[in-house]
Amino acid sequence: MKRVVIVLLSLGFLISGCNGGASPSVQGGLPDDAGAAAEVITASALLETVNEIASDEMMGRGPGTEGDRLARAYLAQRLEAAGYAPAFGENGYEQPMSMVGVTTELPKKWAFRDAKGRRISLDRADEFIGGSGVQHPAAVIDNAELVFVGYGITAPEEDWDDYKGTDIEGKVLVMLNDDPDWDPELFAGERRLYYGRWKYKYEIAAEKGAVGAIIVHTSLSAGYPWPVVLTGWSGEQFELPAGEEPRIQLKAWMTEEASRRLVEFAGHDLDALIESARSRDFSPVPLGVTTSLDLPVALRETETANVGGILRGSDPDLADEVVFLSAHHDYFGIGAPDETGDTIYNGALDNGVAMAQAISVAEAISALSERPRRSVMVFFPAAEEQGLLGSKYYTEHPTMHPGKMAADINFELGNIWGRTADVTIFGKGKSTLEDILAELVAEQGRYVTSESTPRSGWYYRSDQFSFARIGVPAIWFKSGTDFIDRPEGWGEQQYAGWIERNYHRPSDQVEDWWNLEGLVEDVHLGFQLALTVANADEMPTWYPGDEFEDERLAALAE
Ligand SMILES: [Zn+2]
C-alpha cells in the first residue's frame, strides 16, 4: 500500500513538470486526475453498453453474420466517440479476416486391426469424436500404426521429452491429456500449462510428422466431462485458413473406457502405460495396431473482422509501445431454440459485460487531462468462441512488432452478482502485471486469489493467451467468489448455476436482478492497471522461468 502512495506522489511530481533530473525509480502510477477521469465508470453506463451489445438486434453476433457486422460497427462507433483513432490503417477500425468452416463426416464405427488381422471397432459419440485436421475435401489415414506417446510433450526447460527421438512419421499418436501434475516442481504442479491443453497435443503431433492424434479423455485431466467434448467437436468448426504449418489428418478424442478397450486389444494395460508415462525416462510404445480412415470434409469460407482503436501515447520515447485492452465481440448467433423457444444467443455476460468493461476503461483513459505515456489500443477480437481465432489472426498479423506490445489486459465474462472481497487472477503466478494489480486490489481493501480449478487451464482459453504466445505479458482477472455479506459458498453456487443454465445458451441475457457494483470496482482496477503500465518507465515482464519468457526475450531482442 505504501509503495503505491510513493509512486503516486512521485508521478504527480513528474507530470507537473518538476522532475528536474528525472526520477528513474518511478515505475509508474496514477496521475492526479485519475480519480476524476474514472467517474465515467458507472454501473448505469456499463449496463447501457451491455444492453446495446446483447440486444436482439445484434442477433447473437455469430461470426460472419449480419449481427457480427452490426456489432463491429457499434464498437467502432464507441471507439471513435471515445477519441480512439482507427487501428488498422486503410481498413479503419476493422481488420478483416477469413475463416474456414470445416464439417467432418466421421464414421459410425472406427475400426482398428492388429498384426494377426483381428479387428476392434469403437462407436462414434459414445466412444470417440473428432474432426479433420486438414482443410481438404477428405482427411485420409492409410494403414497407420498407433503409438502411445505418454503426455506427448517436448519441453526442454523442464528437461522433458516424451519422444526421445523416436520416428513417429506417419503414425497415429495416442496421448494423455493434461501435463505432469504430481510434483509441484514439474510443469507448475497441478496448474495446467499450455503443454496440457489439447491444442498443444495436436500441434506437436503435426510438428513431429504424425498423421493423427487421439487424446485419452478423463474428466479429471480434461477439467470437463465427455458431453462437453462432444458438443465442442460436433458440427461445423471454424478455423483460420490453413497456411504452411504442418497439420495432422485427424484430431480425435476417445473416452477412457474406449481407450482402455483399444489398448487391451493391443495387448497392453492402460494403467501400466499411464504409470510408465509419469517419468522423464518414458519412451514411446508402439501398440502394434493400425487404422485406416477416409473422411469426407465439407469446407465453407466466410469473413469476419477484429475491431480496434488506438489512443496515441504522450511520451515520444514510449508512444510506440502499446498497452492492449481486449474483449472478444463474437458469440453464437441464432441457433437451436431453448425450452422457452428463444433462438438468439445474446451473449450478455459472455461477452457483453467484458466489452462494456473495455469500453469504460477506454473512456476513462481518454477523459484524462493528459494522455498516458504509452499508447493504448482497445481491441475486440472476432471468433474467440471458435478457438481464439481473431486474436490468433491479429498476433500473427500484428500492426506493430510484438516487442512493442507492452501488455494485454483481457476482459472475459465479469461479475453480475455484486461486490466481492476477492479478485481472481487466472493462471496466477505469471508476470509482474500481477504485482501492480495486487497493490491496486489492496488499495480497494480486497485480496487476490487464483482460480479454484487450476487444472481447467483457463489462462489458455481466452484471448490473453494469443498475446502470451507471442511473448506479450498478458493477464485476465475478475471478481472472485467471496461476495460481501453473503454466506460462504454463495458465490460458487451463483457461478455454477449460471454455467449450467446460461453458459453458451440463448438465456445468457441481461436480467433485472443484475448487480454491477462489483463490476464497477473491477473496471476501476482495469483502468488503474492499464494506466500504471502505460506510464511506467519499464514494460512488465514474465516472472523468471515462465513458459512465455523465452518468446518475450526474443521479441525484445529483435
Ligand atoms: Zn467468452
Coordinates of C-alpha atoms and ligand atoms in Angstrom, one line a residue:
M1 CA 0.0 0.0 0.0
K2 CA 2.8 2.3 1.0
R3 CA 4.6 1.9 -2.4
V4 CA 1.5 2.9 -4.3
V5 CA 1.4 6.2 -2.3
I6 CA 5.0 6.9 -3.1
V7 CA 4.5 6.1 -6.7
L8 CA 1.5 8.4 -6.8
L9 CA 3.4 11.3 -5.3
S10 CA 6.4 10.9 -7.4
L11 CA 4.4 10.6 -10.6
G12 CA 2.3 13.6 -9.8
F13 CA 5.6 15.4 -9.3
L14 CA 6.8 14.2 -12.7
I15 CA 3.6 15.1 -14.5
S16 CA 3.6 18.6 -13.1
G17 CA 6.8 19.0 -15.0
C18 CA 9.1 19.5 -12.0
N19 CA 11.0 16.2 -12.3
G20 CA 14.3 18.1 -13.0
G21 CA 16.9 15.4 -13.2
A22 CA 14.4 12.7 -13.9
S23 CA 13.4 10.1 -11.4
P24 CA 14.4 6.6 -12.6
S25 CA 12.9 5.0 -9.6
V26 CA 9.4 5.9 -10.7
Q27 CA 7.9 2.7 -12.1
G28 CA 4.5 4.0 -13.0
G29 CA 1.5 5.2 -11.2
L30 CA -1.7 7.2 -11.4
P31 CA -1.9 10.9 -12.4
D32 CA -3.6 13.4 -10.1
D33 CA -6.8 13.4 -12.2
A34 CA -7.2 9.6 -12.4
G35 CA -10.0 9.7 -9.9
A36 CA -11.9 12.4 -11.7
A37 CA -11.4 10.6 -15.1
A38 CA -12.7 7.4 -13.5
E39 CA -16.0 9.0 -12.8
V40 CA -17.2 7.9 -16.2
I41 CA -17.1 4.3 -14.9
T42 CA -20.6 3.7 -13.5
A43 CA -22.9 0.8 -13.2
S44 CA -25.5 2.5 -15.4
A45 CA -23.0 3.2 -18.2
L46 CA -21.8 -0.4 -18.1
L47 CA -25.4 -1.7 -18.2
E48 CA -26.3 0.6 -21.1
T49 CA -23.5 -0.8 -23.2
V50 CA -24.3 -4.4 -22.4
N51 CA -28.0 -3.7 -23.3
E52 CA -26.9 -2.5 -26.7
I53 CA -24.4 -5.3 -27.4
A54 CA -26.7 -8.1 -26.2
S55 CA -29.9 -6.7 -27.7
D56 CA -31.9 -9.0 -30.1
E57 CA -31.0 -6.5 -32.9
M58 CA -27.4 -7.8 -32.7
M59 CA -28.7 -11.3 -33.5
G60 CA -26.2 -13.1 -31.2
R61 CA -23.1 -11.8 -33.1
G62 CA -22.4 -15.1 -34.8
P63 CA -19.1 -14.9 -36.8
G64 CA -19.7 -14.0 -40.4
T65 CA -23.3 -12.9 -39.9
E66 CA -25.2 -9.6 -40.2
G67 CA -25.3 -9.5 -36.4
D68 CA -21.5 -9.7 -36.4
R69 CA -21.3 -6.8 -38.8
L70 CA -23.7 -4.7 -36.7
A71 CA -21.8 -5.4 -33.5
R72 CA -18.5 -4.4 -35.1
A73 CA -20.0 -1.1 -36.4
Y74 CA -21.3 -0.4 -33.0
L75 CA -17.9 -1.0 -31.3
A76 CA -16.1 1.2 -33.9
Q77 CA -18.6 4.0 -33.3
R78 CA -18.0 3.7 -29.5
L79 CA -14.2 3.9 -30.1
E80 CA -14.5 6.9 -32.3
A81 CA -16.7 8.6 -29.8
A82 CA -14.1 8.0 -27.1
G83 CA -11.4 9.6 -29.2
Y84 CA -9.6 6.4 -30.4
A85 CA -8.2 6.5 -33.9
P86 CA -8.7 3.6 -36.3
A87 CA -6.1 0.9 -35.6
F88 CA -6.0 -0.7 -39.0
G89 CA -4.9 2.0 -41.4
E90 CA -6.9 2.0 -44.6
N91 CA -9.2 -0.7 -43.2
G92 CA -10.2 1.8 -40.4
Y93 CA -11.4 0.2 -37.2
E94 CA -11.6 -3.3 -38.7
Q95 CA -9.0 -5.9 -39.5
P96 CA -10.8 -8.2 -41.9
M97 CA -10.1 -11.9 -41.8
S98 CA -11.3 -15.1 -43.5
M99 CA -12.4 -18.2 -41.7
V100 CA -12.9 -21.7 -43.0
G101 CA -15.9 -23.7 -41.7
V102 CA -14.8 -27.4 -41.5
T103 CA -17.5 -30.1 -41.2
T104 CA -16.1 -33.6 -40.9
E105 CA -18.2 -36.7 -41.6
L106 CA -17.0 -39.3 -39.0
P107 CA -17.9 -43.0 -39.5
K108 CA -20.4 -44.5 -37.1
K109 CA -17.7 -47.1 -36.3
W110 CA -14.0 -46.7 -36.2
A111 CA -12.1 -49.9 -36.9
F112 CA -8.6 -50.9 -35.7
R113 CA -6.6 -54.1 -36.7
D114 CA -3.8 -56.0 -35.1
A115 CA -0.9 -57.9 -36.8
K116 CA -3.0 -61.1 -36.8
G117 CA -5.8 -59.4 -38.7
R118 CA -8.2 -59.3 -35.7
R119 CA -10.5 -56.2 -35.5
I120 CA -12.0 -54.0 -32.9
S121 CA -14.3 -51.1 -33.6
L122 CA -15.4 -48.1 -31.5
D123 CA -18.7 -46.1 -31.6
R124 CA -18.9 -42.5 -32.7
A125 CA -20.1 -40.1 -30.0
D126 CA -20.2 -42.8 -27.2
E127 CA -16.6 -43.7 -27.5
F128 CA -14.8 -41.2 -29.8
I129 CA -15.3 -37.9 -31.5
G130 CA -13.0 -35.6 -33.6
G131 CA -12.6 -33.8 -36.8
S132 CA -10.4 -33.3 -39.8
G133 CA -7.1 -31.6 -39.2
V134 CA -6.7 -30.6 -42.8
Q135 CA -8.7 -28.2 -45.0
H136 CA -9.1 -30.7 -47.8
P137 CA -12.2 -32.4 -49.2
A138 CA -11.1 -35.5 -47.4
A139 CA -9.0 -36.4 -44.4
V140 CA -7.1 -39.7 -45.1
I141 CA -5.2 -42.1 -42.9
D142 CA -3.9 -45.1 -44.7
N143 CA -3.0 -48.1 -42.6
A144 CA -1.1 -46.1 -39.9
E145 CA 0.2 -47.6 -36.7
L146 CA -0.9 -46.4 -33.3
V147 CA 1.9 -45.3 -30.9
F148 CA 1.4 -44.4 -27.2
V149 CA 3.5 -41.3 -26.5
G150 CA 2.5 -40.6 -22.9
Y151 CA 1.8 -36.9 -22.4
G152 CA 3.2 -36.2 -25.9
I153 CA 5.3 -33.3 -24.5
T154 CA 8.6 -31.9 -25.6
A155 CA 9.7 -29.2 -23.1
P156 CA 13.4 -28.5 -22.9
E157 CA 13.0 -26.1 -20.0
E158 CA 11.5 -28.9 -17.9
D159 CA 14.1 -31.4 -19.3
W160 CA 11.2 -33.4 -20.5
D161 CA 10.9 -35.2 -23.9
D162 CA 8.3 -38.0 -24.4
Y163 CA 9.5 -38.7 -27.9
K164 CA 13.2 -39.5 -27.3
G165 CA 14.0 -39.1 -31.0
T166 CA 11.6 -42.0 -32.0
D167 CA 10.5 -41.8 -35.6
I168 CA 6.7 -41.2 -35.5
E169 CA 6.3 -40.0 -39.0
G170 CA 3.0 -41.3 -40.4
K171 CA 1.8 -42.7 -37.1
V172 CA -1.4 -42.1 -35.1
L173 CA -0.4 -40.9 -31.6
V174 CA -2.3 -41.9 -28.5
M175 CA -1.7 -39.2 -25.8
L176 CA -2.7 -38.4 -22.3
N177 CA -4.4 -35.1 -21.7
D178 CA -3.1 -32.5 -19.2
D179 CA 0.6 -32.2 -18.2
P180 CA 2.6 -33.9 -15.4
D181 CA 0.8 -32.8 -12.2
W182 CA 2.1 -34.9 -9.3
D183 CA 5.2 -32.8 -8.5
P184 CA 5.0 -29.1 -7.8
E185 CA 8.4 -28.7 -9.3
L186 CA 7.3 -30.2 -12.6
F187 CA 5.1 -28.2 -15.1
A188 CA 3.8 -26.0 -12.3
G189 CA 2.3 -28.9 -10.4
E190 CA -1.4 -29.2 -10.7
R191 CA -1.7 -26.0 -12.6
R192 CA -2.3 -26.7 -16.3
L193 CA 0.3 -25.2 -18.6
Y194 CA -0.1 -24.9 -22.4
Y195 CA 1.6 -28.3 -22.7
G196 CA -1.5 -29.7 -21.0
R197 CA -4.0 -28.3 -23.5
W198 CA -5.4 -30.4 -26.3
K199 CA -4.4 -27.8 -28.8
Y200 CA -0.8 -28.3 -27.9
K201 CA -1.2 -32.1 -28.3
Y202 CA -2.4 -31.8 -31.9
E203 CA 0.2 -29.2 -32.8
I204 CA 3.1 -31.2 -31.5
A205 CA 1.8 -34.3 -33.3
A206 CA 1.7 -32.4 -36.5
E207 CA 5.2 -30.9 -35.9
K208 CA 6.6 -34.4 -35.3
G209 CA 5.1 -35.6 -38.6
A210 CA 2.3 -37.8 -37.2
V211 CA -0.9 -38.3 -39.4
G212 CA -3.3 -38.3 -36.5
A213 CA -3.6 -38.0 -32.7
I214 CA -6.0 -39.5 -30.2
I215 CA -6.4 -37.8 -26.8
V216 CA -7.5 -40.0 -24.0
H217 CA -10.3 -38.2 -22.2
T218 CA -10.8 -38.3 -18.4
S219 CA -12.9 -35.7 -16.6
L220 CA -10.1 -35.0 -14.2
S221 CA -7.4 -34.5 -16.9
A222 CA -9.7 -32.5 -19.2
G223 CA -11.4 -30.4 -16.5
Y224 CA -14.8 -31.2 -18.0
P225 CA -17.0 -34.3 -18.7
W226 CA -17.3 -36.1 -22.0
P227 CA -20.5 -34.4 -23.2
V228 CA -18.6 -31.1 -23.3
V229 CA -16.0 -32.6 -25.6
L230 CA -18.9 -34.0 -27.7
T231 CA -20.6 -30.6 -28.1
G232 CA -17.4 -28.8 -28.8
W233 CA -16.4 -31.2 -31.6
S234 CA -19.8 -31.7 -33.2
G235 CA -20.9 -29.8 -36.3
E236 CA -19.0 -27.1 -38.2
Q237 CA -15.7 -26.0 -36.8
F238 CA -14.3 -22.6 -37.7
E239 CA -10.5 -22.2 -38.4
L240 CA -8.2 -19.7 -39.9
P241 CA -7.3 -20.6 -43.5
A242 CA -4.5 -23.2 -43.5
G243 CA -1.0 -21.8 -44.1
E244 CA 2.3 -23.6 -44.4
E245 CA 2.1 -25.1 -40.9
P246 CA 2.3 -28.9 -40.6
R247 CA -1.1 -30.5 -40.0
I248 CA -2.4 -33.9 -38.9
Q249 CA -5.2 -35.5 -40.9
L250 CA -7.3 -36.4 -37.8
K251 CA -7.8 -34.8 -34.4
A252 CA -9.6 -37.3 -32.2
W253 CA -10.7 -37.7 -28.6
M254 CA -11.5 -41.1 -27.0
T255 CA -13.2 -41.9 -23.7
E256 CA -11.1 -43.5 -21.0
E257 CA -13.2 -46.7 -21.3
A258 CA -12.8 -46.9 -25.1
S259 CA -9.1 -46.2 -24.8
R260 CA -8.8 -49.0 -22.2
R261 CA -10.5 -51.4 -24.6
L262 CA -8.4 -50.4 -27.5
V263 CA -5.1 -50.6 -25.6
E264 CA -6.1 -54.0 -24.1
F265 CA -6.9 -55.2 -27.7
A266 CA -3.3 -54.2 -28.5
G267 CA -2.1 -56.4 -25.6
H268 CA -1.3 -53.5 -23.1
D269 CA -2.8 -52.3 -19.9
L270 CA -3.8 -48.6 -19.9
D271 CA -3.0 -48.1 -16.2
A272 CA 0.5 -49.5 -16.8
L273 CA 1.0 -47.3 -19.8
I274 CA -0.1 -44.2 -17.8
E275 CA 2.2 -45.2 -15.0
S276 CA 5.2 -45.5 -17.4
A277 CA 4.4 -42.0 -18.8
R278 CA 4.9 -40.5 -15.4
S279 CA 8.6 -40.4 -15.8
R280 CA 11.3 -38.5 -17.6
D281 CA 12.6 -41.9 -18.8
F282 CA 9.4 -42.7 -20.7
S283 CA 9.8 -43.8 -24.4
P284 CA 7.0 -44.2 -27.0
V285 CA 5.3 -47.5 -27.0
P286 CA 4.2 -48.8 -30.5
L287 CA 0.8 -50.5 -30.0
G288 CA 1.0 -52.9 -33.0
V289 CA -2.4 -51.8 -34.1
T290 CA -3.2 -50.0 -37.3
T291 CA -6.2 -48.0 -38.6
S292 CA -7.4 -46.5 -41.9
L293 CA -9.9 -43.7 -42.5
D294 CA -11.1 -41.7 -45.4
L295 CA -13.4 -38.9 -44.1
P296 CA -15.4 -36.6 -46.3
V297 CA -14.8 -33.0 -45.3
A298 CA -17.1 -30.1 -46.3
L299 CA -15.4 -26.6 -46.4
R300 CA -17.0 -23.2 -46.4
E301 CA -15.2 -19.8 -46.4
T302 CA -16.6 -16.8 -44.5
E303 CA -15.5 -13.4 -43.4
T304 CA -15.3 -11.6 -40.1
A305 CA -13.1 -8.8 -38.6
N306 CA -11.3 -7.8 -35.5
V307 CA -12.1 -4.3 -34.2
G308 CA -9.6 -1.9 -32.8
G309 CA -8.9 1.7 -31.9
I310 CA -5.7 3.4 -30.6
L311 CA -5.0 6.3 -28.4
R312 CA -1.5 7.6 -29.1
G313 CA 0.8 8.0 -26.1
S314 CA 2.1 11.4 -24.9
D315 CA 5.8 10.4 -24.4
P316 CA 7.6 10.5 -27.8
D317 CA 10.1 7.9 -26.4
L318 CA 7.4 5.5 -25.3
A319 CA 4.4 6.1 -27.6
D320 CA 5.4 3.3 -30.0
E321 CA 4.8 0.9 -27.1
V322 CA 1.2 -0.2 -26.7
V323 CA -0.9 -1.4 -23.9
F324 CA -3.8 -3.6 -25.1
L325 CA -7.3 -3.8 -23.6
S326 CA -9.1 -6.8 -25.2
A327 CA -12.6 -8.3 -25.1
H328 CA -13.9 -10.7 -27.8
H329 CA -17.0 -9.5 -29.6
D330 CA -18.4 -12.7 -31.1
Y331 CA -21.0 -15.2 -29.7
F332 CA -23.1 -18.0 -31.3
G333 CA -25.6 -16.1 -33.4
I334 CA -29.0 -17.6 -33.9
G335 CA -29.3 -21.3 -33.3
A336 CA -31.3 -24.1 -31.8
P337 CA -34.2 -22.8 -29.6
D338 CA -34.1 -23.4 -25.9
E339 CA -37.0 -24.6 -23.8
T340 CA -38.7 -21.2 -24.0
G341 CA -38.3 -21.1 -27.8
D342 CA -35.6 -18.4 -27.7
T343 CA -33.2 -18.8 -30.6
I344 CA -31.0 -15.7 -30.1
Y345 CA -27.7 -16.3 -28.3
N346 CA -27.5 -12.7 -26.9
G347 CA -24.2 -13.3 -25.1
A348 CA -24.8 -10.7 -22.4
L349 CA -22.3 -11.8 -19.8
D350 CA -20.2 -13.7 -22.4
N351 CA -19.0 -11.3 -23.6
G352 CA -21.2 -8.1 -23.5
V353 CA -20.1 -7.4 -19.9
A354 CA -16.5 -7.7 -20.9
M355 CA -16.8 -5.4 -23.9
A356 CA -18.6 -2.9 -21.7
Q357 CA -15.6 -3.0 -19.3
A358 CA -13.1 -2.4 -22.0
I359 CA -15.1 0.5 -23.4
S360 CA -15.4 2.0 -19.9
V361 CA -11.7 1.7 -19.3
A362 CA -11.1 3.3 -22.7
E363 CA -13.4 6.2 -21.9
A364 CA -11.8 6.8 -18.5
I365 CA -8.3 6.9 -20.1
S366 CA -9.4 9.4 -22.8
A367 CA -11.0 11.5 -20.0
L368 CA -7.6 12.2 -18.5
S369 CA -6.3 15.7 -19.0
E370 CA -3.0 14.2 -20.3
R371 CA -2.7 11.1 -22.3
P372 CA -0.7 8.2 -20.8
R373 CA 2.9 8.0 -21.9
R374 CA 2.5 4.8 -23.9
S375 CA -0.3 4.2 -26.4
V376 CA -3.4 2.3 -25.6
M377 CA -5.1 0.0 -28.0
V378 CA -8.7 -1.2 -27.4
F379 CA -9.0 -4.5 -29.3
F380 CA -12.2 -6.5 -29.8
P381 CA -11.1 -9.9 -31.3
A382 CA -13.5 -11.9 -33.5
A383 CA -14.4 -15.6 -33.3
E384 CA -13.0 -16.2 -29.8
E385 CA -15.6 -18.9 -29.2
Q386 CA -14.3 -20.7 -32.3
G387 CA -10.9 -21.1 -30.7
L388 CA -9.4 -17.6 -30.2
L389 CA -9.3 -17.1 -34.0
G390 CA -9.4 -13.3 -34.1
S391 CA -6.7 -12.8 -31.5
K392 CA -4.6 -15.6 -33.2
Y393 CA -5.0 -13.8 -36.5
Y394 CA -4.1 -10.5 -35.1
T395 CA -1.0 -11.8 -33.2
E396 CA 0.1 -13.5 -36.5
H397 CA -0.7 -10.3 -38.5
P398 CA 0.1 -7.6 -35.9
T399 CA 0.0 -3.9 -36.6
M400 CA 3.3 -3.4 -34.6
H401 CA 6.2 -5.5 -33.6
P402 CA 5.4 -7.9 -30.7
G403 CA 8.3 -6.4 -28.7
K404 CA 6.4 -3.1 -28.8
M405 CA 3.3 -4.6 -27.2
A406 CA 3.7 -3.7 -23.5
A407 CA 0.9 -5.9 -22.1
D408 CA -2.6 -7.3 -22.8
I409 CA -5.3 -6.8 -20.2
N410 CA -8.1 -9.1 -21.3
F411 CA -11.7 -8.9 -20.2
E412 CA -13.8 -12.1 -20.4
L413 CA -17.1 -12.5 -18.6
G414 CA -17.4 -10.4 -15.5
N415 CA -19.3 -10.0 -12.2
I416 CA -23.1 -9.5 -12.2
W417 CA -23.7 -10.6 -8.6
G418 CA -22.5 -7.6 -6.5
R419 CA -19.3 -6.7 -4.6
T420 CA -16.7 -9.2 -3.7
A421 CA -13.8 -9.1 -1.2
D422 CA -11.6 -11.0 -3.6
V423 CA -10.2 -10.7 -7.1
T424 CA -9.3 -13.8 -9.1
I425 CA -6.2 -13.8 -11.3
F426 CA -6.5 -16.7 -13.8
G427 CA -3.3 -18.7 -14.1
K428 CA -1.8 -16.7 -11.3
G429 CA 1.9 -16.6 -10.9
K430 CA 3.0 -15.5 -14.4
S431 CA 4.0 -11.8 -14.7
T432 CA 4.8 -8.6 -13.0
L433 CA 1.3 -7.3 -14.1
E434 CA 0.1 -9.3 -11.1
D435 CA 2.4 -7.3 -8.7
I436 CA 0.8 -4.0 -9.9
L437 CA -2.7 -5.4 -9.8
A438 CA -2.1 -6.8 -6.2
E439 CA -1.3 -3.3 -5.0
L440 CA -4.3 -1.8 -6.6
V441 CA -6.5 -4.6 -5.3
A442 CA -5.2 -4.0 -1.8
E443 CA -5.9 -0.2 -2.2
Q444 CA -9.6 -1.3 -2.7
G445 CA -9.4 -3.3 0.6
R446 CA -9.7 -6.5 -1.4
Y447 CA -7.5 -9.5 -1.8
V448 CA -6.2 -11.6 -4.7
T449 CA -7.0 -15.2 -5.3
S450 CA -6.2 -17.7 -8.0
E451 CA -9.0 -19.7 -9.7
S452 CA -10.3 -22.7 -7.7
T453 CA -9.8 -25.1 -10.6
P454 CA -6.2 -24.7 -11.7
R455 CA -6.5 -27.8 -13.8
S456 CA -9.0 -26.2 -16.1
G457 CA -6.3 -24.1 -17.7
W458 CA -8.5 -21.0 -18.1
Y459 CA -5.5 -18.9 -18.9
Y460 CA -5.2 -20.6 -22.3
R461 CA -8.9 -20.4 -23.0
S462 CA -9.4 -16.7 -23.8
D463 CA -7.6 -14.1 -25.9
Q464 CA -4.9 -13.2 -23.3
F465 CA -3.3 -16.5 -24.4
S466 CA -2.8 -15.4 -28.0
F467 CA -0.8 -12.4 -26.8
A468 CA 1.2 -14.5 -24.3
R469 CA 2.0 -16.9 -27.1
I470 CA 4.0 -14.2 -28.9
G471 CA 5.6 -13.3 -25.6
V472 CA 3.4 -10.3 -24.6
P473 CA 2.8 -10.3 -20.8
A474 CA -1.0 -10.8 -20.5
I475 CA -3.5 -11.0 -17.7
W476 CA -7.1 -11.9 -17.2
F477 CA -8.7 -11.2 -13.8
K478 CA -12.2 -10.6 -12.4
S479 CA -14.1 -10.6 -9.2
G480 CA -13.7 -13.8 -7.3
T481 CA -16.4 -15.7 -5.4
D482 CA -16.1 -14.2 -1.9
F483 CA -19.2 -11.9 -2.0
I484 CA -19.7 -9.2 0.6
D485 CA -22.5 -10.1 3.1
R486 CA -23.2 -13.4 1.5
P487 CA -22.7 -16.8 3.1
E488 CA -19.8 -19.0 2.3
G489 CA -20.3 -20.9 -0.9
W490 CA -22.9 -18.5 -2.3
G491 CA -20.6 -17.2 -5.0
E492 CA -19.6 -20.6 -6.2
Q493 CA -23.2 -21.5 -6.3
Q494 CA -24.2 -18.5 -8.4
Y495 CA -21.5 -19.1 -10.8
A496 CA -22.1 -22.8 -11.2
G497 CA -25.8 -22.2 -11.6
W498 CA -25.2 -19.7 -14.3
I499 CA -22.8 -22.0 -16.1
E500 CA -25.4 -24.8 -16.0
R501 CA -28.4 -22.6 -17.1
N502 CA -27.0 -19.9 -19.2
Y503 CA -23.5 -20.5 -20.5
H504 CA -23.4 -20.7 -24.3
R505 CA -27.2 -20.7 -24.4
P506 CA -29.9 -18.2 -25.6
S507 CA -30.6 -17.4 -21.9
D508 CA -27.4 -15.5 -21.4
Q509 CA -29.2 -12.2 -21.5
V510 CA -29.5 -9.1 -19.3
E511 CA -31.7 -9.7 -16.2
D512 CA -33.4 -7.4 -13.7
W513 CA -31.5 -8.9 -10.8
W514 CA -28.1 -8.0 -12.1
N515 CA -25.9 -6.1 -9.6
L516 CA -23.0 -4.4 -11.2
E517 CA -21.4 -2.8 -8.1
G518 CA -18.6 -5.4 -8.0
L519 CA -18.1 -5.0 -11.8
V520 CA -17.6 -1.2 -11.3
E521 CA -14.7 -2.0 -8.9
D522 CA -13.2 -4.4 -11.4
V523 CA -13.3 -1.8 -14.1
H524 CA -11.5 0.7 -11.8
L525 CA -8.8 -1.9 -11.4
G526 CA -8.6 -2.4 -15.1
F527 CA -8.3 1.4 -15.6
Q528 CA -5.7 1.8 -12.9
L529 CA -3.7 -1.2 -14.1
A530 CA -3.7 -0.1 -17.8
L531 CA -2.7 3.4 -16.7
T532 CA 0.1 2.3 -14.4
V533 CA 1.5 0.1 -17.2
A534 CA 1.2 2.8 -19.7
N535 CA 3.0 5.3 -17.5
A536 CA 5.7 3.1 -16.1
D537 CA 9.4 3.5 -17.0
E538 CA 9.7 -0.2 -17.9
M539 CA 7.3 -2.6 -19.5
P540 CA 6.0 -5.5 -17.4
T541 CA 7.9 -8.8 -17.6
W542 CA 7.1 -12.5 -17.2
Y543 CA 8.3 -14.0 -13.9
P544 CA 11.7 -15.7 -14.5
G545 CA 11.3 -19.2 -15.9
D546 CA 7.7 -18.6 -17.1
E547 CA 6.7 -20.7 -20.2
F548 CA 6.5 -17.5 -22.3
E549 CA 9.7 -15.8 -21.1
D550 CA 11.9 -17.0 -23.9
E551 CA 9.5 -15.8 -26.6
R552 CA 9.4 -12.3 -25.0
L553 CA 13.2 -12.1 -24.7
A554 CA 13.5 -13.0 -28.4
A555 CA 10.9 -10.4 -29.3
L556 CA 12.6 -7.7 -27.3
A557 CA 16.0 -8.5 -28.8
E558 CA 14.8 -8.2 -32.4
Ligands
ZN1 ZN -16.2 -15.6 -23.9

